[in-house]
XYZ file of C-alpha atoms in Angstrom:
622
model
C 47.872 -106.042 132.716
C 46.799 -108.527 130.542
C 43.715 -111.025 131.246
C 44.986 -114.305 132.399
C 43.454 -116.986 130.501
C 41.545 -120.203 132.155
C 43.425 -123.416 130.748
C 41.255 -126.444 130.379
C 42.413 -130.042 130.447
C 43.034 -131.090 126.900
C 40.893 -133.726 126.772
C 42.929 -135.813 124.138
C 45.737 -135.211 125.793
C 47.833 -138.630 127.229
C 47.727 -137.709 130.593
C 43.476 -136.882 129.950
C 43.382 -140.329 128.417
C 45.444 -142.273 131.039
C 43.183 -140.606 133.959
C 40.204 -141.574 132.057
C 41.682 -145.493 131.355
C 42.222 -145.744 134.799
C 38.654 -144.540 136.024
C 37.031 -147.224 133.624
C 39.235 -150.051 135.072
C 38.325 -148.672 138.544
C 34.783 -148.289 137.908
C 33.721 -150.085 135.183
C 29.843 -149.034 133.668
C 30.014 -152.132 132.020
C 30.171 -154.090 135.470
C 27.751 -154.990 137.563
C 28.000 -151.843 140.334
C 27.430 -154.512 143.337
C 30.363 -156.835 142.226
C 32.350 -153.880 141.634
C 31.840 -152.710 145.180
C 32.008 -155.993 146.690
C 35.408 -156.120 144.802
C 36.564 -152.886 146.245
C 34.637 -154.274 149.594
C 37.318 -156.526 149.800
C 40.867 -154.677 148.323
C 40.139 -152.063 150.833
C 39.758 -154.702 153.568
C 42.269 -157.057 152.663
C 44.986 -154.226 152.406
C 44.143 -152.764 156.077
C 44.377 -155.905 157.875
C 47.856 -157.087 158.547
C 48.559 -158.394 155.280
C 51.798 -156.714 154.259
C 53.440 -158.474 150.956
C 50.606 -161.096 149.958
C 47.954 -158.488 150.164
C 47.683 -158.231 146.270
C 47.833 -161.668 146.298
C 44.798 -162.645 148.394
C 42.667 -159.493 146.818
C 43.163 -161.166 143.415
C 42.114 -164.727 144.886
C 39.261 -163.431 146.770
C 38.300 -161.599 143.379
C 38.418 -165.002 141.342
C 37.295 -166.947 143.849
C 33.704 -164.852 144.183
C 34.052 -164.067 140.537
C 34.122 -160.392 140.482
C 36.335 -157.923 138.691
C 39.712 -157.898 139.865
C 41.149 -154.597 139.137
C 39.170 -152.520 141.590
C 39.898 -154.402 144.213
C 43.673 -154.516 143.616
C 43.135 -150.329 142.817
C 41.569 -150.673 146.230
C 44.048 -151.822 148.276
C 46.530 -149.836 147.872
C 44.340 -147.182 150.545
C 46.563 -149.364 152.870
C 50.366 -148.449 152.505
C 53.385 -148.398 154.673
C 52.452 -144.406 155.498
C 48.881 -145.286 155.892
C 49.701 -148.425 157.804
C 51.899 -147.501 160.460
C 50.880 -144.070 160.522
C 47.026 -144.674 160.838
C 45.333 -147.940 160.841
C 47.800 -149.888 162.759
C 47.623 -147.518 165.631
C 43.846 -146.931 165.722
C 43.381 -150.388 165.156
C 44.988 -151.361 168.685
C 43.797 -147.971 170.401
C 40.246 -149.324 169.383
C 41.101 -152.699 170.719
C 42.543 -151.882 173.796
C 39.617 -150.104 174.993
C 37.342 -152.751 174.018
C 39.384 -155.329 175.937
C 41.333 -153.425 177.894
C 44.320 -155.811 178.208
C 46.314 -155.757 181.591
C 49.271 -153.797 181.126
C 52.915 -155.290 179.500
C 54.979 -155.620 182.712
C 58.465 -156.295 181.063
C 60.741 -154.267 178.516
C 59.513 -155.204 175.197
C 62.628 -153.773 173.942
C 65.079 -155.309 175.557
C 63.094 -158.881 174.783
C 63.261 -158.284 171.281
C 67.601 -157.283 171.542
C 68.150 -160.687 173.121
C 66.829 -162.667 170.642
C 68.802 -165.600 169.013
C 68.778 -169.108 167.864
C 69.214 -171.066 171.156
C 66.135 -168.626 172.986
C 63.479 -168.084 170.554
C 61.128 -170.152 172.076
C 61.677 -169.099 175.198
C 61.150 -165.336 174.232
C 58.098 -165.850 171.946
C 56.904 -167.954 174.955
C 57.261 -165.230 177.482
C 56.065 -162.205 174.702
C 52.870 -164.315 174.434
C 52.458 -165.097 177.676
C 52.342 -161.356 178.630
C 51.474 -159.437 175.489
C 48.810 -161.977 174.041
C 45.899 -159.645 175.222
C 47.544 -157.226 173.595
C 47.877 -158.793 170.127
C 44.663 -159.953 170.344
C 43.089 -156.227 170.982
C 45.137 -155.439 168.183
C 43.207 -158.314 165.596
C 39.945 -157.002 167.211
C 40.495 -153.613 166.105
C 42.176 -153.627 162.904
C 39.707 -155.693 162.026
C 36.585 -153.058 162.857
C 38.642 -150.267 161.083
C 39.104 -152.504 157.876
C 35.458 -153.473 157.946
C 34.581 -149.997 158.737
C 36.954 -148.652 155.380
C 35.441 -151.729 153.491
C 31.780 -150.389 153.923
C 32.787 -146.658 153.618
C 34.747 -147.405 150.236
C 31.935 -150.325 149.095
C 29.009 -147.347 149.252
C 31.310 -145.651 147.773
C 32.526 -147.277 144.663
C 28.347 -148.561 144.178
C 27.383 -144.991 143.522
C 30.381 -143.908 141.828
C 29.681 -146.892 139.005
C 25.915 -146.664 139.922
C 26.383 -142.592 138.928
C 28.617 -143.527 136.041
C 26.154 -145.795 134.488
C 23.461 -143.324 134.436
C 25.287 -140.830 132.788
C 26.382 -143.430 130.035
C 23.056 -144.491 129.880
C 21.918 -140.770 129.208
C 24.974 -140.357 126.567
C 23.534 -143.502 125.155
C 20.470 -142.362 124.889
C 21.031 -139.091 123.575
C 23.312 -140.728 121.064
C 20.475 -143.278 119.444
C 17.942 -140.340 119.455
C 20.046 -138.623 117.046
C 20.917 -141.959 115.309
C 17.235 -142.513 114.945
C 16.684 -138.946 113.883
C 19.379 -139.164 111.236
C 18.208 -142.881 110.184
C 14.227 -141.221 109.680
C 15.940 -138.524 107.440
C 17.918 -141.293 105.538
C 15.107 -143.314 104.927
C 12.961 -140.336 103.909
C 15.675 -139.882 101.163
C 15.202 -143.347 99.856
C 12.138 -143.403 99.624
C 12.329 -140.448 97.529
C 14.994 -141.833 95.600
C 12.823 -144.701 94.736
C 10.390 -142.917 93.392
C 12.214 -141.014 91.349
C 13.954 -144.728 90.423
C 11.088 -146.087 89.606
C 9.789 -143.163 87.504
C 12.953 -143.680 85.083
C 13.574 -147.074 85.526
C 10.536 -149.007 86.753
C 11.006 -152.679 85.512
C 14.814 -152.573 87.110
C 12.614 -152.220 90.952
C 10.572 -155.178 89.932
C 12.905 -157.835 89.126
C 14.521 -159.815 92.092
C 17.881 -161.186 91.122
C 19.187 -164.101 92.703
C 22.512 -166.432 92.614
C 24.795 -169.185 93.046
C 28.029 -169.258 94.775
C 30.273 -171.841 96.427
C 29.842 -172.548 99.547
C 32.444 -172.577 102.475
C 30.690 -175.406 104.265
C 32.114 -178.445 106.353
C 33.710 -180.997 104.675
C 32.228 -183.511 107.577
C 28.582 -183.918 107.404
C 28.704 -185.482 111.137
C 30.291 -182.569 112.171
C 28.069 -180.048 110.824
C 26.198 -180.112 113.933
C 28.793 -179.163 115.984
C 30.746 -176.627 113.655
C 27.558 -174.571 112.802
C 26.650 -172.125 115.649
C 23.361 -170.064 116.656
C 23.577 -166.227 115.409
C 25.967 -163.811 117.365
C 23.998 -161.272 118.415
C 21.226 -163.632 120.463
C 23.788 -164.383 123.077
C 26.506 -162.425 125.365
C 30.011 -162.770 125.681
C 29.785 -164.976 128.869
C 27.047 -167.275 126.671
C 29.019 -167.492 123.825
C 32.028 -168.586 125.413
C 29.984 -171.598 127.497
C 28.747 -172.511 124.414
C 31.606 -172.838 122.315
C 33.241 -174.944 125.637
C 34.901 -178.013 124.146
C 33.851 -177.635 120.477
C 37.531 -176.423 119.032
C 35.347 -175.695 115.946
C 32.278 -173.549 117.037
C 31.593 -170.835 114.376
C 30.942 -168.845 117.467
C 34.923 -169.129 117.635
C 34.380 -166.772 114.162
C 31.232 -165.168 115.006
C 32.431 -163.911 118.520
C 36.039 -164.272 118.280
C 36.433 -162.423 121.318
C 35.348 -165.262 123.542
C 39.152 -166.790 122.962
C 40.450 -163.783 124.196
C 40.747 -161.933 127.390
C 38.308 -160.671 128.665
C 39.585 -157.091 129.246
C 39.609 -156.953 125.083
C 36.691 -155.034 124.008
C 34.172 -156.536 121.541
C 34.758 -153.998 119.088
C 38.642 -154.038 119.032
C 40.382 -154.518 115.895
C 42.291 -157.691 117.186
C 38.929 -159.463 117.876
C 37.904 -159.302 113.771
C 41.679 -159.947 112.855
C 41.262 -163.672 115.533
C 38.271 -164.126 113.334
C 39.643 -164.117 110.235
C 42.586 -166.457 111.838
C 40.299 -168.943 113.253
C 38.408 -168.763 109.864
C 41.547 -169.427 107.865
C 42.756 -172.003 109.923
C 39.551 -173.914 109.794
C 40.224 -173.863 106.203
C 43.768 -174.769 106.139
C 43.501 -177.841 108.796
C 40.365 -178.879 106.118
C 37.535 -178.743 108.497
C 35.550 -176.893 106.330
C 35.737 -176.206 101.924
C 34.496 -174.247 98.818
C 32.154 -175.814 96.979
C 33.755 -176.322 93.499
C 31.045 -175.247 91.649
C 28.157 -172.399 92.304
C 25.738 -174.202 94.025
C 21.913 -173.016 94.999
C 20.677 -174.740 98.552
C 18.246 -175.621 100.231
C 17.880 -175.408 104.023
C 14.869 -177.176 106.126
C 14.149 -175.813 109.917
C 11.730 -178.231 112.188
C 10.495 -176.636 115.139
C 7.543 -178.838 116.966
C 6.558 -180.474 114.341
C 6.507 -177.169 111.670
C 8.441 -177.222 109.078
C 10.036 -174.083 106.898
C 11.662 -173.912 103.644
C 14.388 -171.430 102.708
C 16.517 -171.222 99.153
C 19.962 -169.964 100.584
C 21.171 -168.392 97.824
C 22.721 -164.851 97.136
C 21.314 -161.417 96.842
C 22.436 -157.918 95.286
C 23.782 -155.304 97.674
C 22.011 -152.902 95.024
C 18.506 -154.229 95.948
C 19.383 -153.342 99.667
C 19.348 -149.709 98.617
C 17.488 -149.155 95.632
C 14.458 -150.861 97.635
C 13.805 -154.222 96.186
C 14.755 -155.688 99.576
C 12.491 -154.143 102.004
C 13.777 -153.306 105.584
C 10.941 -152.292 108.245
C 13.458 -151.479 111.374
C 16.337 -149.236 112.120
C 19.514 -150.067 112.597
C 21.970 -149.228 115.055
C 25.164 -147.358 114.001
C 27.407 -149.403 116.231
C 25.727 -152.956 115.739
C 26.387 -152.253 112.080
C 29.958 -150.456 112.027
C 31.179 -154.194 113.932
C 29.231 -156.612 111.127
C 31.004 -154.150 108.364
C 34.481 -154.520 110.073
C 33.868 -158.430 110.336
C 32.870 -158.652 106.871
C 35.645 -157.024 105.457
C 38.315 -158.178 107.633
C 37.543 -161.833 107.342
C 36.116 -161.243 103.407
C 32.732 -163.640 104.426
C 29.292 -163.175 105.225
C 29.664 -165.697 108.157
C 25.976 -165.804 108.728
C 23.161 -164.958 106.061
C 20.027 -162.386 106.169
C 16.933 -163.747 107.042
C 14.752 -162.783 104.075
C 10.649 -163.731 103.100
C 8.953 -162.984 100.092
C 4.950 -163.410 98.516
C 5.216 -166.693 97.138
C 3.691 -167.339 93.404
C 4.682 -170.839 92.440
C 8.807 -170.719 93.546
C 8.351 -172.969 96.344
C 6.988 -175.731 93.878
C 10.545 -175.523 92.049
C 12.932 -175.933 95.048
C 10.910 -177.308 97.345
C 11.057 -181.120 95.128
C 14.859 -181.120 96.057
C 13.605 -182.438 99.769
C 13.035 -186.164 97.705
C 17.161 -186.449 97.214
C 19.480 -187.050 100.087
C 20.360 -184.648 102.263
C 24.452 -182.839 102.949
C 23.619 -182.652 106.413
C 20.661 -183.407 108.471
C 20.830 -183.338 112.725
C 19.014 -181.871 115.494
C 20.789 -179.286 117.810
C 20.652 -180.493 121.129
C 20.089 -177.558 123.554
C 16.603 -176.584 121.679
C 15.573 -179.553 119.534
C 15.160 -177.922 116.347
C 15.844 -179.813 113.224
C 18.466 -178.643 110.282
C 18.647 -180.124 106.972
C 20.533 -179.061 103.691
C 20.583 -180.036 100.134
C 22.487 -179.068 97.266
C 20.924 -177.980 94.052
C 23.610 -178.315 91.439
C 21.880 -178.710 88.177
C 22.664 -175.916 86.004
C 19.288 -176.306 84.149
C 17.591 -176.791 87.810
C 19.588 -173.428 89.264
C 18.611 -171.337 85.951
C 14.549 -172.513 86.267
C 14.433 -171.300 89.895
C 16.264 -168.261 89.385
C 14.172 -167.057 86.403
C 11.523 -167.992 88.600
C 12.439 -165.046 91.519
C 12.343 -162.563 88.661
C 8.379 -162.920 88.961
C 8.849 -161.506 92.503
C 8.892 -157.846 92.629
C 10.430 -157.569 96.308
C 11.609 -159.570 99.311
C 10.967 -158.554 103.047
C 14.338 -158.642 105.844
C 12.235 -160.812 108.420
C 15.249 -160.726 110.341
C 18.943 -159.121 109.949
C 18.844 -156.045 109.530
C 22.036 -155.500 110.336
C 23.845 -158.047 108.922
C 22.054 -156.730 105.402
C 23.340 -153.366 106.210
C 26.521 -154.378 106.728
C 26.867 -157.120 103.657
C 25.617 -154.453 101.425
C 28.007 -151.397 102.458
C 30.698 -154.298 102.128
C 30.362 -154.201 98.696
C 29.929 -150.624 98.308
C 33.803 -150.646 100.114
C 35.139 -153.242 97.732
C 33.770 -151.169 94.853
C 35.501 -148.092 95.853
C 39.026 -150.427 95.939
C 38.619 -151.899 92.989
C 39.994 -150.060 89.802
C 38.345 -152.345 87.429
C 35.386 -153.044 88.898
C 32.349 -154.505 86.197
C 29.548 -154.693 88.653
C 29.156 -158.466 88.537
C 32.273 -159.445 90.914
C 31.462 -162.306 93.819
C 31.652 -159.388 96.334
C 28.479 -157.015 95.043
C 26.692 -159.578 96.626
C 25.755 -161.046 99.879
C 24.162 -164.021 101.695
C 20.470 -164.986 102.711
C 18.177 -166.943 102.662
C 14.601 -166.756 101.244
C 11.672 -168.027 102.809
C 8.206 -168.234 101.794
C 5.713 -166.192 103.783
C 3.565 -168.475 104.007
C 6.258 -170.946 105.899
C 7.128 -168.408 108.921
C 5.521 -167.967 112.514
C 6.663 -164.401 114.328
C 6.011 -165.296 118.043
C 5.268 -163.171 120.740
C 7.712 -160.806 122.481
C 6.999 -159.582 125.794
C 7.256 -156.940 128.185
C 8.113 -157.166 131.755
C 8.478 -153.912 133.748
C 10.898 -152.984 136.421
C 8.779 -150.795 138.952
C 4.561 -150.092 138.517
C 6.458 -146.329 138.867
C 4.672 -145.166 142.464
C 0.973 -146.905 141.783
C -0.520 -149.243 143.787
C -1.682 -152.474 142.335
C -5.284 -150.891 142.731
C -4.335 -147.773 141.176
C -2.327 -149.383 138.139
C -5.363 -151.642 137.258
C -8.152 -149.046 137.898
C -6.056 -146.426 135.501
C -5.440 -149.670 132.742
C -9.293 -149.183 133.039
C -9.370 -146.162 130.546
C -7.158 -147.820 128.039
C -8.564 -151.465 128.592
C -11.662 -153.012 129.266
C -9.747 -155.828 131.794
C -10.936 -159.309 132.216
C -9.807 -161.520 135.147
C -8.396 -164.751 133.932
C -8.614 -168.362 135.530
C -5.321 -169.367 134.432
C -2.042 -168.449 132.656
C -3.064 -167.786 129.270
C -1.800 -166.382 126.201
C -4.112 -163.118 124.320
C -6.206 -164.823 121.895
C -6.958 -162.302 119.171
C -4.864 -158.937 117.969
C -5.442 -155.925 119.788
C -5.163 -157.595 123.308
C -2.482 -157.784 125.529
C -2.447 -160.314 128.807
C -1.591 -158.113 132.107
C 0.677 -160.733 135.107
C -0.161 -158.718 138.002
C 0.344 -159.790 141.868
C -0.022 -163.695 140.747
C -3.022 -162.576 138.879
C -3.540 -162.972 134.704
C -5.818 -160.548 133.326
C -7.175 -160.272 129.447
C -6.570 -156.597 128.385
C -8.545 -155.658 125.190
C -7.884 -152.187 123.926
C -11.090 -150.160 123.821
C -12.436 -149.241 120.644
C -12.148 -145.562 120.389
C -8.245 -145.965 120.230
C -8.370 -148.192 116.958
C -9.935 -146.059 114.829
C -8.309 -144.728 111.768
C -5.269 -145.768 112.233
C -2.088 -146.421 110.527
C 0.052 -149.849 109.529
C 2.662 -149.270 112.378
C -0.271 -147.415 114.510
C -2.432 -150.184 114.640
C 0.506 -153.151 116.215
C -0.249 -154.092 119.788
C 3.257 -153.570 120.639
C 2.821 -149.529 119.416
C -0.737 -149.246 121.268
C 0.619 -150.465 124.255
C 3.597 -148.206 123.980
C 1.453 -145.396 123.109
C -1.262 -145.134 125.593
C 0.367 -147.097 128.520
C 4.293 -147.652 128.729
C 5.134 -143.663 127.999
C 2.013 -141.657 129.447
C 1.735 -144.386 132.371
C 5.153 -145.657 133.900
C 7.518 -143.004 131.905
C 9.258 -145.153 129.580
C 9.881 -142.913 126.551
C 12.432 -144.662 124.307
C 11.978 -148.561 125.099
C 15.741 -148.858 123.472
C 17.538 -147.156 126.315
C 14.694 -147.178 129.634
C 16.399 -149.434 131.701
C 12.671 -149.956 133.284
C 11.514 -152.870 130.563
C 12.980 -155.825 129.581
C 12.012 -158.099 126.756
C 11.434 -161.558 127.131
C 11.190 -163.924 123.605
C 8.328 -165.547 123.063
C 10.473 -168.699 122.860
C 10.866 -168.493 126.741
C 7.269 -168.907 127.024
C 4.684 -167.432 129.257
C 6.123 -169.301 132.679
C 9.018 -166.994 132.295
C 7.075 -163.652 132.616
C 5.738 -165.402 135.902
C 8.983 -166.689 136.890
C 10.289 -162.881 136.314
C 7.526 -161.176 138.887
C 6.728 -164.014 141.417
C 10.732 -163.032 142.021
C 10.002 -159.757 142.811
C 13.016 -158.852 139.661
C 9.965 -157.445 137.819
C 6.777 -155.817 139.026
C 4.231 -157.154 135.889
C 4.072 -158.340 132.514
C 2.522 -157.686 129.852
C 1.992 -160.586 127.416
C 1.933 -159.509 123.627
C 0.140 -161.026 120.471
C 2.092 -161.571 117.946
C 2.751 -159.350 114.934
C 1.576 -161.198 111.681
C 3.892 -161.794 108.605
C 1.301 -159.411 106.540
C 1.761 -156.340 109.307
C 5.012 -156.621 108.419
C 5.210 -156.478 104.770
C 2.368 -153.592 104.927
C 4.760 -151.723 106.946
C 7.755 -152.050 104.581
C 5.506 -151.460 101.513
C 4.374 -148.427 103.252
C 8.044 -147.539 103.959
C 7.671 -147.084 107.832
C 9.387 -148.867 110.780
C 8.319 -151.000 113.402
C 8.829 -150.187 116.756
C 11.196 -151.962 118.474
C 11.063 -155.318 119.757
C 8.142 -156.106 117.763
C 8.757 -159.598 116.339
C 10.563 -162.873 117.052
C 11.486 -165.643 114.730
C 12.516 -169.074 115.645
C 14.309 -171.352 114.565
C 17.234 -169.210 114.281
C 19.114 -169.308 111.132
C 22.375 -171.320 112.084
C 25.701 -169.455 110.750
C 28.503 -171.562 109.556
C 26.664 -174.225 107.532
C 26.970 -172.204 104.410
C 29.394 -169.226 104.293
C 29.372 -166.935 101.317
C 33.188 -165.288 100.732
C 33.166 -161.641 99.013
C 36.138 -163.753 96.114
């Protein structure tokens, strides 16, 4: 007799896939797991109590009314059905109510009532059935109602820990999936490095020659609108941001940046109908003449004004080749995803939409386009939610546009300050071009990409903090007396930010304490060793309160330095967080020791501002 084989779902299979579509609309991971039980809080409630025909109908209101996710609700109430109805909750909703009332008994033949109903003695018969049954009806409301509140909890705790459950075990997948992302990235980078090496050994004047160039710019054709049209970077806001923002400007770049905000928002992020919008809203722009190509290749140059501070950048672009063969220096790993979406905007809408965020040792190239601030400006304004200044010239001049290029030669690398993505993604753009085009030369528009070079000496990294969810089982005794090994701890007087490197400000129970890291830990140590942000991850985040891979550990949260230090209070006085830890910032030369040294920073270890605005100059791959 033979064995009988075990037959596993197929999990491809359409009836695998419509099961699984169904559980993700029903419990979402990427909703909040109280809305989504409130939501099914409500179907479940909704659908019990006599609402036959419009309960859909008020589910879905309720939903939009409270603003939480529709389809598990709806899902939700269909527990209540004719079978269920009149077979189960109807009756124990008046057996429940009748014994909690106890209303005196009917003393007439409903029946008969009901058969000798007409026109001319309605109201006589509805008087008389409420006269004598109203104690029953209302035992009947009483009940029904206690059964669908009592469903509405059971199904609420149910549908929290179902997402709540869900959410973990994406989080783990997650997790699991960017440790082997970073593994394979270290391996990658490894084999660059050695590449280099062997680069530079055949080849070493081609690693120490920066090459940059002119293009023509998609900008706006209104200088008063430039304001408006240009829009802060996509990937420092959400979907629900984005879409407030671009509220009543019909010309946001954020309607190109984060096309999905125009459409519903059941459409993931990452579908292929949210890059195709892009490119439609991008080629409409262009067609209804809100914005237009240079006619020339142009050089710019772009001013920031942040309190007073001033930075100047030469927007130009760079080689995709220096992305890989080292010349542009990256110090952070990318994430597979983050760049997969920039590629498939890139290609699909043939623009780099916003530009890298580049610095570089400056050695007299400032002095060359730094003199075109004395001409008048394309477009100078002030963005109104931050305050931060924006002003653009054109540099034209072929003679003017060869000096400062020859003058970039001189520097032997530049540094992504921040981008890292978006340079991954320009520069495997043109690698994909390449491989389409037959008769490719190796100097077409599209082996290149937008940025935007600053000088060092211009740029400020602020501070970006930590605030932790839980002080994971200590005591505030306990948590300061064991910071006592790693620290020596100083109460402070006031809110206050650290003061020197290798110090860290603890928020603790309305308390601000100076944390200085003890000198035994900063001995002999390395360029990435020796940042606050990898001390304090080191010897306090992981060995102290667990947190392992800061990516992922849904125990931290970072908080801009932008925000300011009232927002780390803000964040524990709440009770959202239980402390803070307020960072020093990491220095502009920490940075370019750790790409010279080929390493990478841990995460969340700088914070630029101003933001780059995309939009005001768009490079097109032809």
């Amino acid at each position: 007799m033979k064995n009988k084989v075990e037959r596993k779902p197929n999990p491809n299979s359409r009836y695998v896939r419509i099961w699984r579509v169904n559980v993700n609309r029903m419990f979402p991971v990427r909703q909040d797991a109280l809305k989504v039980a409130l939501s099914v809080f409500a179907g479940v409630f909704i659908g019990i109590w006599p609402t036959i025909g419009i309960a859909i109908i008020l589910t879905i209101a309720f939903c939009a009314l409270f603003r939480l996710p529709k389809i598990p609700g709806t899902v939700a109430s269909f527990v209540a059905n004719p079978v269920t109805q009149f077979g189960f909750f109807y009756p124990a909703g008046y057996y429940i109510g009748c014994a909690i009332i106890e209303p005196p008994p009917i003393n007439f033949d409903f029946l008969e009532k009901i058969k000798t109903l007409s026109f001319s003695n309605v109201v006589s018969v509805v008087q008389e059935l409420w006269s004598n049954a109203a104690g029953h009806f209302i035992a009947f409301l009483i009940g029904i109602t206690i059964v669908a509140a009592v469903f509405g909890v059971l199904f609420f705790w149910i549908a929290y820990f179902v997402v709540l459950y869900r959410k973990k075990r994406h989080l783990k997948m997650k997790s699991k999936f960017m440790q082997s992302l970073v593994k394979e990235d270290v391996e990658l980078l490894k084999q660059i490095r050695r590449d280099e090496k062997i680069k530079q050994g055949q080849n070493k004047e081609k690693l120490t020659m920066m090459q940059i160039y002119p293009f023509k710019a998609l900008r706006p054709v209104n200088p008063e609108e430039a304001g408006e049209i240009s829009a802060l970077p996509y990937d420092v806001m959400n979907r629900a941001e984005a879409k407030e923002m671009a509220a009543g400007l019909p010309h946001s770049y954020l309607r190109i940046t984060r096309a999905e905000l125009e459409l519903p928002d059941s459409v993931d992020a990452y579908d292929p109908q949210v890059y195709q919008h892009a490119k439609n809203n991008l080629d409409k722009m262009i067609a209804e003449g809100v914005i237009a190509h240079e006619k020339k290749d142009c050089l710019y140059v772009y001013r920031q004004t942040m309190d007073g501070r001033e930075q100047y950048g030469l927007v130009c672009c760079v080689r995709a080749e220096d992305y890989f063969n080292g010349t542009i220096k990256k110090h952070e790993l990318t994430r597979a995803d983050k760049e997969e979406d920039r590629l498939r905007h890139v290609l699909t809408t043939n623009a780099n939409t916003g530009p890298v965020f580049l610095t570089y040792r400056d050695s007299g190239q400032f002095d060359l386009f730094g003199k075109v601030r004395e001409r008048a400006p394309l477009y100078d304004f002030v963005s109104e939610k931050d305050g931060f200044g924006h002003t653009v010239w054109i540099i034209e001049d072929d003679a003017e546009i060869a000096a400062i290029r020859k003058s970039f030669e001189a520097i032997p690398v530049s540094y992504i300050a921040d981008g890292h993505h978006r340079s991954a993604a320009g520069a495997r753009a043109a690698l994909a071009r390449k491989e389409l085009d037959e008769n490719h030369q190796g100097d077409e528009e599209y082996t290149r990409y937008l940025a935007i070079l600053f000088p060092s000496t211009h740029l400020k990294i602020l501070d970006y903090n930590r605030v932790l969810k839980s002080l994971n089982g200590r005591t505030t005794e306990q948590l300061l007396k064991d910071l006592e090994d790693i620290f020596v701890i100083e109460k402070l007087d006031s809110m206050q930010s650290p003061s020197k490197q290798n110090q860290v400000n603890l928020y603790l129970e309305k308390t601000w304490y100076a944390c200085s890291f003890r000198e035994e830990l900063l001995e002999d140590l390395g360029p990435v060793d020796s940042l606050d942000v990898a001390l304090l991850q080191k010897h306090v985040l992981s060995p102290m309160f667990g947190i392992d891979d800061p990516r992922t550990s849904a125990q931290i949260d970072f908080v801009g330095g932008i925000r300011g230090l009232g927002e780390l209070v803000r964040r524990v006085d709440s009770g959202e967080c239980a402390c803070a830890f307020a960072m020093y910032p990491t220095t502009l030369d920490q940075l370019m020791a750790i790409a010279d040294a080929g390493e990478i920073m841990p995460p969340k270890s700088t914070w630029f501002e101003p933001k780059l605005r995309d939009g005001l100059l768009v490079h097109t791959l032809d």
